PDB file of C-alpha atoms in Angstrom:
ATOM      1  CA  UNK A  18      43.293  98.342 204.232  1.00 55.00           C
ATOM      2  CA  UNK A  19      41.540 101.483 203.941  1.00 65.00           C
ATOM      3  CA  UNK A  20      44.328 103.456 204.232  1.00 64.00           C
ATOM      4  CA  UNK A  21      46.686 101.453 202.291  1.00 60.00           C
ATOM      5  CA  UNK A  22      43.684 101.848 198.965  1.00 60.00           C
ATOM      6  CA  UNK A  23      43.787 105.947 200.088  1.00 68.00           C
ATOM      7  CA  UNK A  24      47.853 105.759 199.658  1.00 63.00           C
ATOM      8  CA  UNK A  25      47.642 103.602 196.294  1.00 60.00           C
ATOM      9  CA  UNK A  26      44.716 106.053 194.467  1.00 59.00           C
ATOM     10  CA  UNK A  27      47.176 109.184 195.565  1.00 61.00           C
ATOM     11  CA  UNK A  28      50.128 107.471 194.197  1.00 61.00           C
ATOM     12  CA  UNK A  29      48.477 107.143 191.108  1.00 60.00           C
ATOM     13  CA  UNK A  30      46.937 110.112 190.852  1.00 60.00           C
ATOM     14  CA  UNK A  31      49.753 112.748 191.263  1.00 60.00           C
ATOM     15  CA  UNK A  32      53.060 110.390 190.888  1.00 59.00           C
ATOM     16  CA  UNK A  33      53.750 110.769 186.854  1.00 56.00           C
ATOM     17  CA  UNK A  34      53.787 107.237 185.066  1.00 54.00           C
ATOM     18  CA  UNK A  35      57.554 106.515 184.131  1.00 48.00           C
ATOM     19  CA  UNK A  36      55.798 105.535 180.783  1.00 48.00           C
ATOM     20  CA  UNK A  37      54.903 108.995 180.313  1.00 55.00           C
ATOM     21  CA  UNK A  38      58.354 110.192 181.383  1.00 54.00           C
ATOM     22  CA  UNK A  39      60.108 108.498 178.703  1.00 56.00           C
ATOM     23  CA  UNK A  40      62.623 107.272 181.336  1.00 61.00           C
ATOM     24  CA  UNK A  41      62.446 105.173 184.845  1.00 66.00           C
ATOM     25  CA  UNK A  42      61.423 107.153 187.768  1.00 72.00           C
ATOM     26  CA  UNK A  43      63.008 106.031 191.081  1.00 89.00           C
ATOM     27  CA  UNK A  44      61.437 106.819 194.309  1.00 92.00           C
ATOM     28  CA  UNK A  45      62.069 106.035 197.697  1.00 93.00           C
ATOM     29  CA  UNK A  46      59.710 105.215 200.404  1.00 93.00           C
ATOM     30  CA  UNK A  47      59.767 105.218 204.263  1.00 93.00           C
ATOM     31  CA  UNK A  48      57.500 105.305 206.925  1.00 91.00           C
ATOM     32  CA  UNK A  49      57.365 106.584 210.104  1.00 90.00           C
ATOM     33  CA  UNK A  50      54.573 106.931 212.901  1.00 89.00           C
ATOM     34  CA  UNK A  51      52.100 107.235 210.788  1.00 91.00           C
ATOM     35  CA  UNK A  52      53.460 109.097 208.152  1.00 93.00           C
ATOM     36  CA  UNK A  53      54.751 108.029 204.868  1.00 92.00           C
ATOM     37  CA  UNK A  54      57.237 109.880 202.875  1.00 94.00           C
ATOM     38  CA  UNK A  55      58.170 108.956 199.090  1.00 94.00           C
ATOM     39  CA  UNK A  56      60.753 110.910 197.241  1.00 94.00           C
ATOM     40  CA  UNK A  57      61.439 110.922 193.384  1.00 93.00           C
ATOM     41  CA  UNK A  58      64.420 111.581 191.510  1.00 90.00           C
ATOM     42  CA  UNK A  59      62.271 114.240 189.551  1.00 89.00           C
ATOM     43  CA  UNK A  60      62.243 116.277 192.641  1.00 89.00           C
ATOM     44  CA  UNK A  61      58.787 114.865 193.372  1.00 92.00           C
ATOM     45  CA  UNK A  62      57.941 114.300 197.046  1.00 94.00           C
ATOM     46  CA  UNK A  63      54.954 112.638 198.300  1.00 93.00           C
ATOM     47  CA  UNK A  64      54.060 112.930 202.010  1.00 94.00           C
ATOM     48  CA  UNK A  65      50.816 110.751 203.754  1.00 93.00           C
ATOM     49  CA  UNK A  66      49.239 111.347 206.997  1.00 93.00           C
ATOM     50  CA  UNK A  67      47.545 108.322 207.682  1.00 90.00           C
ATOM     51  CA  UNK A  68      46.529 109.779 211.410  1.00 90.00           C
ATOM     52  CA  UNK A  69      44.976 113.375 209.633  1.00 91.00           C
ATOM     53  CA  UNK A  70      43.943 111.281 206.240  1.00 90.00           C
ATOM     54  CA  UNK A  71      45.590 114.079 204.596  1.00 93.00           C
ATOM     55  CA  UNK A  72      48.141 113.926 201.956  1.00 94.00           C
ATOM     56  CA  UNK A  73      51.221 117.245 200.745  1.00 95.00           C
ATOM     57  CA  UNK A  74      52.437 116.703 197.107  1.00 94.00           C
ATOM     58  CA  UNK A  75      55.234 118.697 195.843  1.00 94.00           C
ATOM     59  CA  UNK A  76      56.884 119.258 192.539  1.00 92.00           C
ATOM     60  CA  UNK A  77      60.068 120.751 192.081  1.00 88.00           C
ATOM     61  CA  UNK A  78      59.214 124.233 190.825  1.00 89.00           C
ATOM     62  CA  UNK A  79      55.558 124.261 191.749  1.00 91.00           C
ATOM     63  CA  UNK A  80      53.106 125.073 195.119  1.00 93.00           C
ATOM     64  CA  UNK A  81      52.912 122.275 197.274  1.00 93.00           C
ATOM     65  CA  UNK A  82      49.208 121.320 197.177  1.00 94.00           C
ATOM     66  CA  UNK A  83      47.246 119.593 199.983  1.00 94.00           C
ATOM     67  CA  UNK A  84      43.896 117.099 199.941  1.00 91.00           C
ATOM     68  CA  UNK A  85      42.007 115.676 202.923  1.00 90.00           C
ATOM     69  CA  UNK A  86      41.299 112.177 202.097  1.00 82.00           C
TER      70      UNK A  86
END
């Protein structure tokens, strides 16, 4: 559960509300061995290390920045 709230608050936190965007955001989602990948159509990509807690966020045209959960 712990890791499931850590996922949810990074979501939130760096994903941009489709609200915002003025038009629906699609992502896609998969998981693998302790990793979780989600990609957005605005070049977004999200990707958790549950094993490391860490999390890589990446913008199209931007750094790629890093947290430790």
């Amino acid at each position: 559960m712990r890791h499931f709230l850590r996922l949810a608050f990074v979501l939130a936190l760096f994903a941009p509300p489709a609200a915002m965007a003025g038009e629906q955001q699609h992502c896609v989602t998969e998981s693998e061995n302790l990793v979780i990948v989600t990609q957005c159509d605005d070049g977004t990509v999200t990707v958790v290390n549950v094993r490391n807690d860490r999390v890589a966020v990446c913008r199209k045209g931007e750094p790629c920045k890093e947290i430790k959960l």
